[in-house]
């Protein structure tokens, strides 16, 4: 009697995974680049990734991926740049990503034979640039806006004009998130805000807000601020010191002027004498941190000091210090007379590094805030000016498989040859 063969059990593949399991797996991916690569594997995976609720959840767990930084040059530190002109910013990709820097060129912006834009701020994948010339028309028939918001990777941009009533003293333009749907602010070319910090002499500061969209535009505060702040000073005497923990900070004579990004209300923060006695716009910065504490970085007698504000208190503590004379002694091309008489200057700072130079001449070095060690090797140390991070766009563009890999495929895993973030 012929033996009957038992039917083999059907093998289980990743195609059999239910959507809720796939979502849990995709949430464990390291970055948005890995997510896009997974979405390129097959239609089912792409459908799961493209779900708006999933994208909100993924972004709540993963910070935006920084593609690189736009580095600028402050004419104060570079005599080759005319004081009234800015040099074109230079984009340096993040060392952890393979990015074609040409895809982040700003050559799509209107210009004459002279670069006329200055980066005012960056947020997410967007840049905010302000015109250095306020004349509306240039020969022969070129129209120039006052501001432009752009997404360099996609080359999308929007021109913004300032109403005449807002053409008063301004001490900064900044990008804010747009729609806060899903309990989390998002920013992109279809959803952003621009805040203009404005000031009339002997009056309180105010914040005007531009909102994107067909029903957007400029909006002024309905009435006087509840804080009733009066600044009897020239805006040129105020210096932007940094962005930290959801607020923007400027240095003033009595202390700090803060603008809350959520409420758009100004407030003043007094600082103790041990900090304010050494206030100098070129040796003073305000920083945040992962712990939510507010920090001040300053130079005192060529010693870099980090002060931390005690939570729910007006008390400030010295957190770290380093003497620049000793910290830079072994760095290349350091001259013996540096840091002997004149105070060092802070050019730029973020939560991890402080970019500095001696006053005697421009000689760039960075101090790493975790270790308080000085170094000159990083590419950041080539540009004496602020650096503006630029993230990959979010949500990512999820495309079907390109022609070079188009074929009938099962969901056997992501194809490493394709990604919407592969710019080479």
Coordinates of C-alpha atoms in Angstrom, one line a residue:
X1 CA 0.0 0.0 0.0
X2 CA 1.5 3.3 -1.1
X3 CA 2.3 5.6 1.8
X4 CA 0.5 8.8 1.8
X5 CA 2.7 11.9 2.1
X6 CA 1.7 14.4 4.8
X7 CA 1.0 17.9 3.4
X8 CA 3.8 20.2 4.4
X9 CA 2.8 23.2 6.6
X10 CA 2.9 26.5 4.8
X11 CA 6.0 28.4 5.7
X12 CA 5.6 31.7 7.5
X13 CA 7.3 34.8 6.1
X14 CA 7.3 38.5 7.0
X15 CA 4.3 38.8 4.7
X16 CA 2.3 37.1 7.4
X17 CA 3.1 39.7 10.1
X18 CA 0.0 41.7 11.0
X19 CA 0.1 45.4 10.8
X20 CA 0.3 46.0 14.6
X21 CA 3.4 43.8 14.8
X22 CA 5.0 45.7 11.9
X23 CA 4.3 49.0 13.6
X24 CA 6.0 47.9 16.8
X25 CA 9.0 46.7 14.8
X26 CA 9.3 49.9 12.8
X27 CA 9.1 52.0 15.9
X28 CA 12.3 50.4 17.0
X29 CA 14.2 51.5 13.9
X30 CA 17.1 53.9 14.7
X31 CA 16.2 56.8 12.4
X32 CA 13.9 58.1 9.6
X33 CA 16.5 56.9 7.0
X34 CA 15.9 53.3 8.2
X35 CA 12.2 53.9 8.1
X36 CA 12.2 55.1 4.5
X37 CA 14.3 52.1 3.5
X38 CA 11.8 49.8 5.1
X39 CA 8.9 51.5 3.4
X40 CA 10.7 50.9 0.0
X41 CA 10.6 47.1 0.5
X42 CA 7.0 46.5 -0.6
X43 CA 3.5 48.1 -0.8
X44 CA 2.4 46.6 2.5
X45 CA 5.3 48.0 4.5
X46 CA 4.9 51.3 2.8
X47 CA 1.2 51.4 3.7
X48 CA 2.0 50.8 7.3
X49 CA 4.7 53.4 7.4
X50 CA 2.6 56.0 5.6
X51 CA -0.2 55.9 8.2
X52 CA -0.4 59.5 9.7
X53 CA -0.9 58.1 13.2
X54 CA 2.2 55.9 12.9
X55 CA 4.3 58.9 11.7
X56 CA 3.2 61.0 14.6
X57 CA 4.1 58.2 17.0
X58 CA 7.5 57.6 15.3
X59 CA 8.4 61.3 15.5
X60 CA 7.5 61.4 19.2
X61 CA 10.1 58.7 19.8
X62 CA 12.8 59.9 17.4
X63 CA 14.3 63.3 17.0
X64 CA 14.8 64.8 13.5
X65 CA 17.8 63.7 11.6
X66 CA 20.3 66.5 11.1
X67 CA 21.6 66.4 7.5
X68 CA 24.2 69.0 8.1
X69 CA 24.9 72.6 9.1
X70 CA 25.0 75.9 7.2
X71 CA 28.1 77.7 8.4
X72 CA 28.3 81.5 8.1
X73 CA 31.1 84.0 8.5
X74 CA 30.7 87.1 10.8
X75 CA 32.5 90.0 9.1
X76 CA 33.6 91.1 12.6
X77 CA 36.0 88.1 12.7
X78 CA 37.0 88.0 9.0
X79 CA 38.5 91.1 7.5
X80 CA 38.1 89.7 4.0
X81 CA 34.4 90.2 4.2
X82 CA 33.0 93.7 3.8
X83 CA 31.2 94.8 7.0
X84 CA 28.0 95.5 5.1
X85 CA 28.0 92.2 3.3
X86 CA 27.6 88.5 4.2
X87 CA 29.5 85.7 2.6
X88 CA 27.5 82.8 1.1
X89 CA 26.8 80.1 3.8
X90 CA 28.7 76.8 3.4
X91 CA 26.8 73.6 3.9
X92 CA 28.8 70.8 5.7
X93 CA 27.0 67.4 5.8
X94 CA 26.8 65.5 9.0
X95 CA 29.6 63.0 9.3
X96 CA 27.2 60.1 10.0
X97 CA 25.2 60.6 6.7
X98 CA 26.1 60.1 3.1
X99 CA 24.8 63.4 1.6
X100 CA 25.4 65.2 -1.6
X101 CA 26.0 68.7 -0.4
X102 CA 25.0 70.1 -3.9
X103 CA 21.4 69.1 -3.0
X104 CA 21.5 71.6 -0.2
X105 CA 22.6 74.5 -2.4
X106 CA 20.8 77.9 -2.0
X107 CA 21.3 78.8 -5.7
X108 CA 17.5 78.9 -6.2
X109 CA 17.1 82.1 -4.2
X110 CA 16.8 85.4 -6.2
X111 CA 20.0 87.4 -6.2
X112 CA 22.1 89.9 -8.1
X113 CA 25.8 89.5 -8.6
X114 CA 26.2 90.1 -4.8
X115 CA 24.9 87.7 -2.2
X116 CA 22.2 89.7 -0.3
X117 CA 20.7 87.1 2.1
X118 CA 21.5 86.5 5.7
X119 CA 20.4 83.4 7.5
X120 CA 18.2 84.5 10.4
X121 CA 17.2 81.1 11.8
X122 CA 16.7 77.4 11.1
X123 CA 14.2 74.9 12.4
X124 CA 13.6 71.3 11.2
X125 CA 14.2 71.2 7.5
X126 CA 13.6 74.9 6.9
X127 CA 15.8 78.0 6.7
X128 CA 14.7 81.6 7.3
X129 CA 16.7 84.2 5.5
X130 CA 16.4 88.0 5.7
X131 CA 17.3 90.4 3.0
X132 CA 20.2 92.7 3.9
X133 CA 18.7 95.3 1.6
X134 CA 15.2 96.6 2.4
X135 CA 14.7 98.2 -1.0
X136 CA 11.7 96.4 -2.7
X137 CA 12.8 96.8 -6.3
X138 CA 16.1 96.3 -8.0
X139 CA 17.0 97.1 -11.7
X140 CA 15.9 96.2 -14.1
X141 CA 12.7 94.4 -13.0
X142 CA 13.7 92.1 -10.2
X143 CA 11.4 92.0 -7.1
X144 CA 13.0 91.2 -3.8
X145 CA 11.2 90.1 -0.6
X146 CA 12.1 91.1 2.9
X147 CA 12.2 87.4 4.1
X148 CA 12.2 84.0 2.6
X149 CA 11.4 80.6 4.1
X150 CA 12.9 77.7 2.2
X151 CA 13.4 74.0 2.3
X152 CA 16.8 73.5 0.6
X153 CA 16.5 69.8 -0.2
X154 CA 13.2 70.2 -2.1
X155 CA 14.0 73.8 -3.2
X156 CA 10.6 74.9 -2.2
X157 CA 10.4 78.5 -0.9
X158 CA 8.0 81.2 0.1
X159 CA 8.7 85.0 0.0
X160 CA 7.4 87.1 2.8
X161 CA 6.9 90.9 2.8
X162 CA 6.9 92.9 6.0
X163 CA 3.9 95.3 6.3
X164 CA 5.0 98.9 6.5
X165 CA 3.6 99.1 10.1
X166 CA 6.1 96.4 11.1
X167 CA 9.1 98.2 9.7
X168 CA 10.2 99.5 13.0
X169 CA 13.2 98.4 15.0
X170 CA 13.6 94.7 14.8
X171 CA 15.9 92.6 17.0
X172 CA 15.3 89.2 15.4
X173 CA 13.3 86.9 13.1
X174 CA 12.8 83.3 14.1
X175 CA 11.0 80.1 12.9
X176 CA 8.4 78.4 15.0
X177 CA 6.5 75.1 14.5
X178 CA 3.2 75.4 12.6
X179 CA 0.2 73.2 13.2
X180 CA 0.4 71.4 16.6
X181 CA -1.9 68.6 15.6
X182 CA -1.4 65.3 17.3
X183 CA -0.2 67.0 20.4
X184 CA 3.2 67.8 18.8
X185 CA 4.2 70.8 16.8
X186 CA 5.3 70.1 13.2
X187 CA 7.2 72.3 10.8
X188 CA 7.4 72.1 7.0
X189 CA 6.7 74.4 4.0
X190 CA 3.0 73.8 4.5
X191 CA 3.0 74.5 8.2
X192 CA 5.4 77.0 9.8
X193 CA 5.3 80.4 11.6
X194 CA 7.7 83.3 11.6
X195 CA 8.0 85.5 14.7
X196 CA 9.4 89.0 14.4
X197 CA 10.7 90.6 17.7
X198 CA 9.9 94.3 17.4
X199 CA 10.5 97.3 19.5
X200 CA 9.5 101.0 19.6
X201 CA 11.8 103.4 21.5
X202 CA 10.8 103.7 25.2
X203 CA 8.0 101.2 24.7
X204 CA 7.5 97.6 25.4
X205 CA 8.7 94.9 22.9
X206 CA 6.1 93.0 20.9
X207 CA 6.0 89.9 18.8
X208 CA 4.3 89.8 15.4
X209 CA 3.7 86.4 13.9
X210 CA 3.4 85.3 10.3
X211 CA 1.5 82.0 9.7
X212 CA 1.8 80.0 6.5
X213 CA -1.2 78.7 4.6
X214 CA -4.0 80.3 2.4
X215 CA -5.6 81.9 5.5
X216 CA -2.3 82.9 7.0
X217 CA -0.4 86.2 7.1
X218 CA 0.9 88.6 9.7
X219 CA -0.8 89.0 13.1
X220 CA -0.1 91.6 15.8
X221 CA -0.9 91.2 19.5
X222 CA -4.4 92.4 20.2
X223 CA -3.4 94.7 23.0
X224 CA -0.7 95.5 25.5
X225 CA 1.3 92.7 27.0
X226 CA 0.5 91.8 30.6
X227 CA 4.2 91.9 31.5
X228 CA 4.4 95.7 30.8
X229 CA 8.1 95.6 30.0
X230 CA 9.6 98.9 29.0
X231 CA 13.0 99.0 27.4
X232 CA 14.5 102.4 27.3
X233 CA 17.4 101.4 25.1
X234 CA 18.6 101.2 21.5
X235 CA 17.9 97.7 19.9
X236 CA 21.5 97.8 18.7
X237 CA 22.5 97.5 22.3
X238 CA 20.6 94.3 22.7
X239 CA 22.3 91.0 21.7
X240 CA 20.7 87.7 20.9
X241 CA 22.2 85.2 23.3
X242 CA 20.5 81.9 22.3
X243 CA 17.5 79.7 22.3
X244 CA 16.9 77.4 25.2
X245 CA 14.0 75.3 26.6
X246 CA 11.3 76.9 24.5
X247 CA 12.4 80.5 24.8
X248 CA 14.5 83.1 23.0
X249 CA 17.0 85.2 25.0
X250 CA 18.6 88.6 24.6
X251 CA 21.0 90.4 26.8
X252 CA 20.0 93.8 28.2
X253 CA 21.4 96.0 30.9
X254 CA 19.3 94.6 33.9
X255 CA 19.5 91.0 32.8
X256 CA 17.9 88.8 30.2
X257 CA 14.9 89.5 28.0
X258 CA 13.0 86.3 27.2
X259 CA 10.3 85.5 24.6
X260 CA 8.3 82.4 25.3
X261 CA 7.7 80.6 22.0
X262 CA 4.4 79.1 23.2
X263 CA 2.7 82.2 24.6
X264 CA 4.7 84.8 22.6
X265 CA 5.0 86.9 25.8
X266 CA 8.1 88.7 26.8
X267 CA 9.5 88.6 30.3
X268 CA 12.6 89.7 32.1
X269 CA 15.0 87.6 34.1
X270 CA 17.4 89.2 36.5
X271 CA 20.8 87.7 36.9
X272 CA 23.0 87.8 40.0
X273 CA 25.9 90.2 40.1
X274 CA 28.5 87.5 39.8
X275 CA 27.1 86.9 36.3
X276 CA 26.0 90.3 35.1
X277 CA 29.3 92.0 36.2
X278 CA 30.9 90.1 33.4
X279 CA 28.3 90.5 30.8
X280 CA 29.7 91.2 27.4
X281 CA 27.8 90.5 24.2
X282 CA 30.9 88.8 22.6
X283 CA 31.6 86.6 25.7
X284 CA 28.1 85.5 26.9
X285 CA 25.6 82.9 25.7
X286 CA 22.4 81.2 27.0
X287 CA 22.1 77.5 26.5
X288 CA 19.6 74.7 27.3
X289 CA 20.2 71.1 28.0
X290 CA 18.6 67.6 28.0
X291 CA 17.9 68.1 31.7
X292 CA 15.7 71.2 31.0
X293 CA 18.0 73.5 33.1
X294 CA 18.9 77.0 31.9
X295 CA 22.6 77.7 31.5
X296 CA 24.7 80.7 31.0
X297 CA 28.2 80.4 29.4
X298 CA 30.5 83.4 29.9
X299 CA 34.2 84.4 29.8
X300 CA 35.7 85.9 33.0
X301 CA 39.4 86.7 33.0
X302 CA 39.9 84.3 30.1
X303 CA 38.2 81.5 32.1
X304 CA 35.2 79.9 30.5
X305 CA 32.5 79.3 33.1
X306 CA 29.2 77.5 32.9
X307 CA 26.4 78.6 35.3
X308 CA 23.3 76.5 35.8
X309 CA 20.1 77.8 37.2
X310 CA 18.6 75.8 40.1
X311 CA 15.2 74.5 39.1
X312 CA 12.3 76.7 40.5
X313 CA 14.7 79.1 42.0
X314 CA 16.6 82.3 41.3
X315 CA 19.9 80.7 42.4
X316 CA 22.7 80.0 40.0
X317 CA 25.5 77.6 40.5
X318 CA 28.9 77.4 38.8
X319 CA 28.8 74.0 37.0
X320 CA 32.1 73.9 35.1
X321 CA 35.1 76.1 34.5
X322 CA 38.2 75.9 32.3
X323 CA 41.2 78.3 32.0
X324 CA 41.7 78.9 28.3
X325 CA 45.4 79.7 28.6
X326 CA 46.1 76.1 29.8
X327 CA 43.3 74.4 27.8
X328 CA 44.7 75.6 24.5
X329 CA 48.4 75.4 25.2
X330 CA 49.0 72.4 23.0
X331 CA 46.7 73.3 20.1
X332 CA 48.4 73.9 16.7
X333 CA 49.3 77.5 15.7
X334 CA 48.6 78.9 19.1
X335 CA 50.7 82.0 19.9
X336 CA 52.2 82.8 23.2
X337 CA 50.5 86.1 23.7
X338 CA 47.0 84.7 23.4
X339 CA 44.8 85.1 26.5
X340 CA 47.4 87.2 28.3
X341 CA 45.6 90.5 28.4
X342 CA 42.4 90.7 26.4
X343 CA 39.4 88.6 27.0
X344 CA 38.5 85.7 24.6
X345 CA 35.3 85.9 22.6
X346 CA 32.5 83.5 22.1
X347 CA 31.5 83.3 18.4
X348 CA 28.8 80.6 18.6
X349 CA 27.5 78.0 21.1
X350 CA 25.1 75.1 21.3
X351 CA 24.3 72.5 23.9
X352 CA 27.6 70.6 23.2
X353 CA 30.2 73.0 22.0
X354 CA 31.4 76.6 22.3
X355 CA 33.2 78.2 19.4
X356 CA 35.8 80.7 20.5
X357 CA 38.7 82.9 19.5
X358 CA 41.2 85.1 21.3
X359 CA 40.7 88.8 20.9
X360 CA 44.2 89.4 19.5
X361 CA 43.3 87.7 16.2
X362 CA 40.9 85.2 14.8
X363 CA 42.2 81.8 15.8
X364 CA 39.2 79.4 16.1
X365 CA 38.9 76.6 18.6
X366 CA 36.0 74.8 20.3
X367 CA 35.4 73.8 23.9
X368 CA 33.4 70.6 24.3
X369 CA 31.0 71.3 27.2
X370 CA 30.9 67.7 28.5
X371 CA 34.7 67.4 29.0
X372 CA 35.6 71.1 28.9
X373 CA 38.5 70.2 26.5
X374 CA 39.6 72.4 23.7
X375 CA 40.2 71.3 20.1
X376 CA 40.7 72.6 16.6
X377 CA 40.2 69.5 14.4
X378 CA 36.5 69.8 13.6
X379 CA 35.3 71.3 10.4
X380 CA 33.2 73.7 12.5
X381 CA 36.4 75.5 13.4
X382 CA 36.9 76.8 9.9
X383 CA 34.0 79.3 10.0
X384 CA 33.9 82.3 12.4
X385 CA 30.2 82.7 12.6
X386 CA 26.9 81.0 13.7
X387 CA 26.1 77.5 12.3
X388 CA 22.5 76.6 11.5
X389 CA 21.4 72.9 11.6
X390 CA 19.2 71.6 8.8
X391 CA 17.2 68.3 9.3
X392 CA 15.9 65.9 6.7
X393 CA 12.3 66.8 5.8
X394 CA 9.5 65.3 7.8
X395 CA 7.2 63.5 7.1
X396 CA 9.5 61.7 4.6
X397 CA 8.5 61.3 0.9
X398 CA 7.6 57.6 0.5
X399 CA 7.9 56.6 -3.2
X400 CA 7.3 53.4 -5.1
X401 CA 10.4 51.3 -6.0
X402 CA 12.3 53.0 -8.8
X403 CA 12.7 51.5 -12.2
X404 CA 16.1 50.0 -11.5
X405 CA 14.6 47.7 -8.8
X406 CA 11.0 47.6 -10.0
X407 CA 9.8 44.0 -10.2
X408 CA 7.3 41.8 -8.6
X409 CA 8.6 41.4 -5.1
X410 CA 7.5 39.8 -1.9
X411 CA 8.1 41.5 1.4
X412 CA 11.4 39.9 2.1
X413 CA 13.0 42.9 3.7
X414 CA 14.1 46.4 2.8
X415 CA 16.2 47.0 -0.3
X416 CA 19.3 48.8 0.8
X417 CA 19.8 50.3 -2.7
X418 CA 16.9 52.7 -2.4
X419 CA 15.9 55.4 -0.1
X420 CA 14.3 58.8 -0.5
X421 CA 17.2 60.0 1.7
X422 CA 20.0 58.6 -0.5
X423 CA 21.2 61.8 -2.2
X424 CA 24.2 60.6 -4.1

